[in-house]
mmCIF file of C-alpha atoms in Angstrom:
data_model
loop_
_atom_site.group_PDB
_atom_site.id
_atom_site.type_symbol
_atom_site.label_atom_id
_atom_site.label_comp_id
_atom_site.label_asym_id
_atom_site.label_seq_id
_atom_site.Cartn_x
_atom_site.Cartn_y
_atom_site.Cartn_z
ATOM 1 C CA MET A 1 -69.957 69.663 28.587
ATOM 2 C CA GLU A 2 -66.583 70.304 28.054
ATOM 3 C CA ILE A 3 -64.578 70.159 25.233
ATOM 4 C CA LEU A 4 -61.074 68.152 24.935
ATOM 5 C CA SER A 5 -58.781 68.075 22.457
ATOM 6 C CA PHE A 6 -57.489 64.812 20.297
ATOM 7 C CA ASP A 7 -54.068 65.453 21.455
ATOM 8 C CA LYS A 8 -54.804 65.265 25.057
ATOM 9 C CA LYS A 9 -55.130 62.597 26.543
ATOM 10 C CA SER A 10 -58.149 61.142 29.326
ATOM 11 C CA ASP A 11 -58.799 57.282 31.068
ATOM 12 C CA GLU A 12 -62.134 58.450 31.789
ATOM 13 C CA LYS A 13 -64.976 56.090 30.378
ATOM 14 C CA ILE A 14 -67.041 56.779 27.892
ATOM 15 C CA HIS A 15 -69.467 55.957 25.117
ATOM 16 C CA LEU A 16 -67.857 57.844 21.911
ATOM 17 C CA ALA A 17 -70.259 59.013 18.745
ATOM 18 C CA LEU A 18 -68.194 58.492 15.627
ATOM 19 C CA GLY A 19 -68.107 61.196 13.081
ATOM 20 C CA PHE A 20 -68.010 64.583 11.110
ATOM 21 C CA PHE A 21 -71.168 65.536 12.005
ATOM 22 C CA ASP A 22 -71.073 68.953 9.382
ATOM 23 C CA CYS A 23 -75.029 69.618 10.168
ATOM 24 C CA VAL A 24 -76.270 67.178 12.531
ATOM 25 C CA HIS A 25 -78.809 66.429 11.016
ATOM 26 C CA LEU A 26 -81.717 64.268 12.341
ATOM 27 C CA GLY A 27 -79.694 60.744 11.555
ATOM 28 C CA HIS A 28 -76.728 62.446 13.733
ATOM 29 C CA ARG A 29 -78.824 63.587 16.743
ATOM 30 C CA TYR A 30 -80.045 59.501 16.841
ATOM 31 C CA LEU A 31 -76.701 58.076 16.485
ATOM 32 C CA ILE A 32 -75.522 60.726 19.502
ATOM 33 C CA SER A 33 -78.831 60.484 21.330
ATOM 34 C CA ARG A 34 -78.356 56.414 21.853
ATOM 35 C CA THR A 35 -74.309 56.904 22.672
ATOM 36 C CA VAL A 36 -76.077 59.316 25.414
ATOM 37 C CA GLU A 37 -78.266 57.171 26.379
ATOM 38 C CA ASP A 38 -76.339 54.554 26.386
ATOM 39 C CA ALA A 39 -73.799 55.961 28.492
ATOM 40 C CA ARG A 40 -75.875 57.190 31.241
ATOM 41 C CA ALA A 41 -77.574 53.825 31.595
ATOM 42 C CA CYS A 42 -73.811 51.929 31.977
ATOM 43 C CA GLY A 43 -72.957 55.108 34.304
ATOM 44 C CA GLN A 44 -70.300 56.148 32.064
ATOM 45 C CA LYS A 45 -70.090 59.449 30.522
ATOM 46 C CA SER A 46 -70.617 60.097 26.828
ATOM 47 C CA ALA A 47 -68.481 61.725 24.036
ATOM 48 C CA VAL A 48 -69.079 63.257 20.648
ATOM 49 C CA PHE A 49 -66.138 63.609 16.936
ATOM 50 C CA THR A 50 -65.395 66.172 15.092
ATOM 51 C CA PHE A 51 -63.290 68.982 14.148
ATOM 52 C CA SER A 52 -62.584 72.046 15.211
ATOM 53 C CA ASN A 53 -61.667 73.835 12.433
ATOM 54 C CA ASN A 54 -62.770 73.755 8.949
ATOM 55 C CA PRO A 55 -61.919 69.823 6.934
ATOM 56 C CA PHE A 56 -62.726 71.209 3.477
ATOM 57 C CA THR A 57 -59.906 74.023 3.627
ATOM 58 C CA LEU A 58 -57.783 70.691 2.657
ATOM 59 C CA PHE A 59 -60.290 69.501 0.286
ATOM 60 C CA GLY A 60 -61.732 72.385 -2.019
ATOM 61 C CA GLY A 61 -62.355 74.951 0.500
ATOM 62 C CA ALA A 62 -66.209 74.618 1.250
ATOM 63 C CA GLY A 63 -68.476 75.661 3.995
ATOM 64 C CA GLN A 64 -69.473 73.816 6.953
ATOM 65 C CA ILE A 65 -73.091 73.710 7.409
ATOM 66 C CA CYS A 66 -72.379 73.929 11.057
ATOM 67 C CA THR A 67 -69.370 75.711 12.303
ATOM 68 C CA PHE A 68 -67.504 74.443 15.110
ATOM 69 C CA GLU A 69 -69.667 76.204 17.961
ATOM 70 C CA GLU A 70 -72.520 75.413 16.488
ATOM 71 C CA ARG A 71 -72.239 72.367 16.340
ATOM 72 C CA CYS A 72 -70.809 71.910 20.574
ATOM 73 C CA GLU A 73 -74.285 74.304 21.391
ATOM 74 C CA ILE A 74 -76.521 71.005 19.667
ATOM 75 C CA PHE A 75 -74.072 68.125 21.462
ATOM 76 C CA ALA A 76 -75.277 70.263 24.526
ATOM 77 C CA GLU A 77 -78.514 70.090 23.936
ATOM 78 C CA LEU A 78 -78.598 66.030 22.974
ATOM 79 C CA GLY A 79 -76.814 65.806 26.417
ATOM 80 C CA ALA A 80 -73.236 65.179 25.588
ATOM 81 C CA ASP A 81 -70.933 65.294 28.349
ATOM 82 C CA TYR A 82 -67.541 65.989 25.934
ATOM 83 C CA VAL A 83 -66.637 66.350 22.887
ATOM 84 C CA ILE A 84 -63.695 65.370 21.872
ATOM 85 C CA ALA A 85 -61.666 67.934 18.911
ATOM 86 C CA ALA A 86 -59.106 67.307 16.235
ATOM 87 C CA HIS A 87 -57.746 69.970 13.955
ATOM 88 C CA MET A 88 -57.725 68.889 10.606
ATOM 89 C CA ASP A 89 -54.509 69.407 9.038
ATOM 90 C CA GLU A 90 -52.085 67.596 6.299
ATOM 91 C CA ALA A 91 -50.318 65.536 8.880
ATOM 92 C CA PHE A 92 -54.229 64.216 10.500
ATOM 93 C CA SER A 93 -55.520 64.043 7.021
ATOM 94 C CA ARG A 94 -52.536 61.325 5.953
ATOM 95 C CA LEU A 95 -52.883 59.354 9.571
ATOM 96 C CA SER A 96 -53.721 55.805 8.068
ATOM 97 C CA PRO A 97 -56.582 54.040 9.757
ATOM 98 C CA GLN A 98 -55.006 51.783 11.781
ATOM 99 C CA SER A 99 -53.116 55.263 13.451
ATOM 100 C CA PHE A 100 -55.663 56.898 14.012
ATOM 101 C CA LEU A 101 -57.205 53.853 15.709
ATOM 102 C CA SER A 102 -54.689 53.407 17.285
ATOM 103 C CA GLU A 103 -54.123 57.060 18.796
ATOM 104 C CA LEU A 104 -57.860 57.349 19.517
ATOM 105 C CA PHE A 105 -57.633 54.341 22.228
ATOM 106 C CA SER A 106 -54.208 55.149 23.676
ATOM 107 C CA ARG A 107 -55.825 59.032 24.584
ATOM 108 C CA PHE A 108 -59.421 57.870 25.512
ATOM 109 C CA GLY A 109 -60.720 55.794 28.206
ATOM 110 C CA ILE A 110 -63.329 54.297 24.756
ATOM 111 C CA SER A 111 -66.093 51.333 26.401
ATOM 112 C CA ALA A 112 -68.229 51.776 23.222
ATOM 113 C CA LEU A 113 -68.447 53.464 19.655
ATOM 114 C CA TYR A 114 -71.258 54.503 17.836
ATOM 115 C CA CYS A 115 -71.197 55.421 14.019
ATOM 116 C CA GLY A 116 -73.170 54.471 11.722
ATOM 117 C CA PRO A 117 -72.684 52.533 8.319
ATOM 118 C CA ASP A 118 -70.898 54.345 5.858
ATOM 119 C CA TYR A 119 -68.190 55.686 8.652
ATOM 120 C CA THR A 120 -65.011 56.313 7.443
ATOM 121 C CA PHE A 121 -61.954 57.343 8.620
ATOM 122 C CA GLY A 122 -57.928 56.990 7.873
ATOM 123 C CA TYR A 123 -56.385 58.314 4.482
ATOM 124 C CA LYS A 124 -58.720 58.952 2.271
ATOM 125 C CA GLY A 125 -61.455 57.742 4.319
ATOM 126 C CA SER A 126 -60.045 53.992 3.463
ATOM 127 C CA GLY A 127 -60.737 53.275 6.346
ATOM 128 C CA ASN A 128 -64.707 51.978 7.312
ATOM 129 C CA VAL A 129 -66.755 49.823 9.678
ATOM 130 C CA ASP A 130 -65.370 46.589 8.938
ATOM 131 C CA MET A 131 -62.141 47.638 9.825
ATOM 132 C CA LEU A 132 -62.983 49.375 12.760
ATOM 133 C CA LYS A 133 -64.556 46.587 14.419
ATOM 134 C CA SER A 134 -61.537 44.146 13.448
ATOM 135 C CA LEU A 135 -59.641 46.608 14.372
ATOM 136 C CA ALA A 136 -61.514 47.139 17.393
ATOM 137 C CA PRO A 137 -60.205 46.045 21.083
ATOM 138 C CA GLN A 138 -61.681 43.543 22.152
ATOM 139 C CA ASN A 139 -63.182 45.184 25.032
ATOM 140 C CA VAL A 140 -64.736 48.213 22.884
ATOM 141 C CA VAL A 141 -68.358 47.308 21.802
ATOM 142 C CA VAL A 142 -68.682 48.625 18.333
ATOM 143 C CA ASN A 143 -72.047 49.958 17.738
ATOM 144 C CA VAL A 144 -73.493 50.464 13.997
ATOM 145 C CA CYS A 145 -76.738 52.821 14.004
ATOM 146 C CA ASP A 146 -78.816 52.308 10.439
ATOM 147 C CA PHE A 147 -79.597 54.996 8.413
ATOM 148 C CA LEU A 148 -82.627 57.075 9.215
ATOM 149 C CA LEU A 149 -84.838 57.397 6.111
ATOM 150 C CA CYS A 150 -86.918 60.605 5.218
ATOM 151 C CA ASP A 151 -89.417 60.098 2.539
ATOM 152 C CA GLY A 152 -87.737 56.129 1.620
ATOM 153 C CA SER A 153 -83.979 58.301 1.249
ATOM 154 C CA LYS A 154 -81.276 58.252 3.160
ATOM 155 C CA ILE A 155 -80.362 61.776 5.483
ATOM 156 C CA SER A 156 -77.271 63.170 4.544
ATOM 157 C CA SER A 157 -75.180 66.277 4.880
ATOM 158 C CA SER A 158 -74.457 66.295 1.273
ATOM 159 C CA THR A 159 -77.837 66.446 0.001
ATOM 160 C CA ILE A 160 -78.855 69.043 2.958
ATOM 161 C CA ARG A 161 -76.150 71.164 1.596
ATOM 162 C CA GLY A 162 -77.611 70.749 -2.119
ATOM 163 C CA TYR A 163 -80.920 72.189 -1.074
ATOM 164 C CA LEU A 164 -79.319 75.148 0.657
ATOM 165 C CA GLN A 165 -76.977 75.684 -2.315
ATOM 166 C CA SER A 166 -80.305 75.951 -4.503
ATOM 167 C CA GLY A 167 -82.339 77.888 -2.034
ATOM 168 C CA ASP A 168 -84.619 75.342 -0.543
ATOM 169 C CA VAL A 169 -84.447 76.158 3.276
ATOM 170 C CA ARG A 170 -87.282 74.477 4.117
ATOM 171 C CA SER A 171 -86.054 70.820 2.893
ATOM 172 C CA ALA A 172 -83.248 71.451 5.032
ATOM 173 C CA ALA A 173 -84.572 72.231 7.800
ATOM 174 C CA LYS A 174 -86.971 69.657 7.486
ATOM 175 C CA LEU A 175 -84.088 66.568 7.440
ATOM 176 C CA ALA A 176 -81.674 68.207 9.733
ATOM 177 C CA GLY A 177 -84.710 68.950 12.575
ATOM 178 C CA LYS A 178 -84.193 72.740 12.985
ATOM 179 C CA PRO A 179 -83.918 75.480 10.719
ATOM 180 C CA TYR A 180 -80.966 76.727 9.546
ATOM 181 C CA SER A 181 -78.993 79.790 10.517
ATOM 182 C CA VAL A 182 -76.370 82.440 10.423
ATOM 183 C CA SER A 183 -74.858 84.036 13.428
ATOM 184 C CA GLY A 184 -73.109 87.132 13.969
ATOM 185 C CA THR A 185 -72.277 90.621 15.415
ATOM 186 C CA VAL A 186 -74.689 93.127 14.030
ATOM 187 C CA ARG A 187 -71.948 95.536 12.434
ATOM 188 C CA HIS A 188 -72.124 99.511 10.533
ATOM 189 C CA ASP A 189 -72.710 99.470 6.839
ATOM 190 C CA TYR A 190 -73.819 102.674 4.548
ATOM 191 C CA GLY A 191 -77.555 102.584 6.821
ATOM 192 C CA ARG A 192 -79.127 102.841 3.340
ATOM 193 C CA GLY A 193 -81.978 100.722 4.484
ATOM 194 C CA GLY A 194 -83.802 103.084 6.873
ATOM 195 C CA ARG A 195 -81.695 106.269 5.676
ATOM 196 C CA ILE A 196 -82.908 106.220 1.786
ATOM 197 C CA VAL A 197 -85.119 102.781 1.697
ATOM 198 C CA GLY A 198 -86.846 103.460 4.851
ATOM 199 C CA PHE A 199 -86.432 99.793 5.704
ATOM 200 C CA PRO A 200 -83.634 99.652 8.492
ATOM 201 C CA THR A 201 -81.173 96.679 8.436
ATOM 202 C CA ALA A 202 -78.994 94.874 11.140
ATOM 203 C CA ASN A 203 -76.518 93.242 8.473
ATOM 204 C CA ILE A 204 -73.666 90.640 9.862
ATOM 205 C CA SER A 205 -70.531 89.122 8.345
ATOM 206 C CA PRO A 206 -71.014 85.477 9.044
ATOM 207 C CA SER A 207 -67.859 82.971 9.148
ATOM 208 C CA PRO A 208 -65.746 82.364 6.189
ATOM 209 C CA ASP A 209 -66.564 78.902 7.148
ATOM 210 C CA LYS A 210 -69.823 78.952 7.042
ATOM 211 C CA LEU A 211 -71.372 77.542 3.647
ATOM 212 C CA LEU A 212 -74.290 80.475 3.043
ATOM 213 C CA PRO A 213 -77.339 79.237 1.244
ATOM 214 C CA GLU A 214 -78.592 80.368 -2.535
ATOM 215 C CA ASP A 215 -78.434 83.848 -3.106
ATOM 216 C CA GLY A 216 -82.095 85.397 -2.180
ATOM 217 C CA VAL A 217 -84.661 86.993 -0.030
ATOM 218 C CA TYR A 218 -86.166 84.554 2.439
ATOM 219 C CA LEU A 219 -88.692 84.353 5.425
ATOM 220 C CA THR A 220 -86.401 84.693 8.438
ATOM 221 C CA THR A 221 -86.912 85.264 12.354
ATOM 222 C CA VAL A 222 -84.247 87.141 14.370
ATOM 223 C CA GLU A 223 -83.014 85.590 17.845
ATOM 224 C CA ILE A 224 -80.607 89.147 19.763
ATOM 225 C CA ASP A 225 -78.398 87.791 21.965
ATOM 226 C CA GLY A 226 -79.667 84.305 22.729
ATOM 227 C CA SER A 227 -82.965 86.275 24.470
ATOM 228 C CA GLY A 228 -84.993 83.145 22.828
ATOM 229 C CA THR A 229 -87.138 85.487 21.845
ATOM 230 C CA GLU A 230 -87.596 85.038 17.676
ATOM 231 C CA HIS A 231 -88.727 88.536 15.599
ATOM 232 C CA LEU A 232 -90.448 87.985 12.444
ATOM 233 C CA SER A 233 -87.669 89.305 9.556
ATOM 234 C CA ILE A 234 -86.834 89.441 5.997
ATOM 235 C CA THR A 235 -83.320 88.808 4.773
ATOM 236 C CA ASN A 236 -81.172 89.087 2.468
ATOM 237 C CA VAL A 237 -78.650 86.939 0.932
ATOM 238 C CA GLY A 238 -76.207 88.295 -1.534
ATOM 239 C CA GLY A 239 -75.067 91.931 -3.099
ATOM 240 C CA LYS A 240 -77.111 94.540 -3.029
ATOM 241 C CA PRO A 241 -77.252 95.647 -7.384
ATOM 242 C CA THR A 242 -79.623 98.183 -6.777
ATOM 243 C CA PHE A 243 -76.907 100.137 -5.662
ATOM 244 C CA GLY A 244 -73.920 98.776 -7.356
ATOM 245 C CA GLU A 245 -72.317 96.300 -4.811
ATOM 246 C CA SER A 246 -71.289 92.805 -5.791
ATOM 247 C CA ARG A 247 -70.139 91.656 -2.096
ATOM 248 C CA VAL A 248 -71.717 89.028 -0.523
ATOM 249 C CA ASN A 249 -73.818 90.389 2.709
ATOM 250 C CA VAL A 250 -76.483 89.391 4.808
ATOM 251 C CA GLU A 251 -78.980 91.659 5.939
ATOM 252 C CA SER A 252 -81.887 92.054 8.489
ATOM 253 C CA TYR A 253 -85.278 93.911 8.140
ATOM 254 C CA ILE A 254 -87.217 92.799 11.594
ATOM 255 C CA GLN A 255 -90.813 93.306 11.088
ATOM 256 C CA ASN A 256 -92.447 95.733 14.180
ATOM 257 C CA PHE A 257 -88.852 96.004 15.937
ATOM 258 C CA SER A 258 -87.088 99.301 16.665
ATOM 259 C CA GLY A 259 -83.941 100.166 18.712
ATOM 260 C CA ASP A 260 -80.115 99.782 18.440
ATOM 261 C CA LEU A 261 -78.413 96.227 17.500
ATOM 262 C CA TYR A 262 -75.095 98.079 16.330
ATOM 263 C CA GLY A 263 -72.525 95.554 18.718
ATOM 264 C CA LYS A 264 -75.300 92.783 19.923
ATOM 265 C CA LYS A 265 -75.193 89.105 18.468
ATOM 266 C CA ILE A 266 -77.896 87.816 16.442
ATOM 267 C CA ARG A 267 -79.148 84.507 14.775
ATOM 268 C CA VAL A 268 -80.698 84.395 11.874
ATOM 269 C CA ARG A 269 -82.852 81.545 11.155
ATOM 270 C CA PHE A 270 -84.046 80.460 7.838
ATOM 271 C CA TYR A 271 -87.675 79.653 7.344
ATOM 272 C CA ASP A 272 -88.628 79.674 3.204
ATOM 273 C CA TYR A 273 -87.322 81.000 0.285
ATOM 274 C CA LEU A 274 -89.345 84.450 -0.714
ATOM 275 C CA ARG A 275 -87.200 85.179 -4.478
ATOM 276 C CA PRO A 276 -83.999 86.384 -6.024
ATOM 277 C CA VAL A 277 -82.691 89.365 -5.524
ATOM 278 C CA GLN A 278 -83.320 91.994 -7.742
ATOM 279 C CA LYS A 279 -82.244 95.121 -9.255
ATOM 280 C CA PHE A 280 -84.237 98.243 -9.251
ATOM 281 C CA ALA A 281 -85.078 101.296 -10.684
ATOM 282 C CA ASP A 282 -83.955 103.046 -7.774
ATOM 283 C CA ALA A 283 -84.487 102.581 -3.223
ATOM 284 C CA ALA A 284 -88.738 103.628 -3.647
ATOM 285 C CA ALA A 285 -89.043 100.874 -5.966
ATOM 286 C CA LEU A 286 -86.182 98.522 -3.743
ATOM 287 C CA GLY A 287 -88.889 99.917 -0.854
ATOM 288 C CA ARG A 288 -92.008 99.017 -2.679
ATOM 289 C CA GLN A 289 -90.527 95.545 -3.146
ATOM 290 C CA LEU A 290 -89.935 95.028 0.487
ATOM 291 C CA GLU A 291 -93.509 96.333 1.539
ATOM 292 C CA ALA A 292 -94.074 93.305 -0.664
ATOM 293 C CA ASP A 293 -91.768 91.146 1.022
ATOM 294 C CA CYS A 294 -93.406 91.836 3.964
ATOM 295 C CA LEU A 295 -96.431 90.936 3.187
ATOM 296 C CA LYS A 296 -95.363 87.517 1.741
ATOM 297 C CA SER A 297 -93.183 86.867 4.531
ATOM 298 C CA LEU A 298 -96.735 87.338 7.932
ATOM 299 C CA GLN A 299 -98.516 85.024 5.086
ATOM 300 C CA ALA A 300 -95.836 82.460 4.613
ATOM 301 C CA ARG A 301 -94.577 82.172 8.484
ATOM 302 C CA ARG A 302 -98.390 80.809 8.930
ATOM 303 C CA LYS A 303 -98.283 77.667 6.765
ATOM 304 C CA ILE A 304 -94.910 76.992 8.449
#
C-alpha cells in the first residue's frame, strides 16, 4: 500500500472511500471493503482518504482512537492500494465544500466515491451527501453505504470513544471489530515493579495524539516486535498513587515471561477492565493485589 499526499497529483483511476476513519470500526471496514472489492472488479485501484495528523488539535485537542500509522495498518489489511493523506491545518479547515471537492477531483483520477449517509466535508462540515452528489462530475459514481448497526444502533466512533473513556474496552472492541490497542517502545522507568514489588513491568509512553482509556487496571495481551504472539498481561493506565506518582503511564506486567524488553516495540491490546487504580499502604500490599489481579485476569481470559 502506498501513501499519497493530498497535495500531490495522480491520474491513476481509483475508487475512493471518503471519511476520517478515526477508529476504523466495523462500519468503516464495511465501507472500505466494498470500495476495494468494487475497484478490483473494475480492474482499478482502491484508495482511502484520511488525515496524516490529529485533526482534533484544531477543535479541542482530543486524542485519536487510532493514530495515522494504526489506521494505515488497518487499511492495508483491508486491501487498500492507496491512502490519500491530507494534513489538517487552519487553511484546510477553512476550505469550502466546493473548494475541497475541486481540489480532490483535479488532483486524482476518481472513478467512484464511497461514503456514509452522514458524511460531511468542507468548512465546519457544511458539505453533505446531497452536495457531494450534485457537485461530483457526471462520470464519477457516488455510492452512499448504509449504516452498519449493532444491537439496533448505528456503529459510530463517538460511541466507541465514550466506551473507552468509561473503561468499557470490551464494548469498544465489539463495535471496532478488534481490541483497542496502544503501541510504544519500552523505556526505562524507576524499576520499582521488579525490584520492590516483585512484578517487573514494561513501560511505554504512547503518542500524545492517542486517546487512552479510563484510568484503571486491565486484562491485556502484549505483542513484542510484531511477532504475532500475544502474551497474557495486566496493564495499569494512569498514575502510581502508592509511590506518589500522578504522571499518566501505561505499564504492563507480562505473566510467565522473562527477558529484556528495553528498546523493543510492543503493542498492548485491551480485553477487559479489572479494577480502578488504587493507592495501597505499601509495596507488599500492592504486590498482593497484583497477585489477585493475575488470577482474575486468567479467569476473565477464559470467558473471552
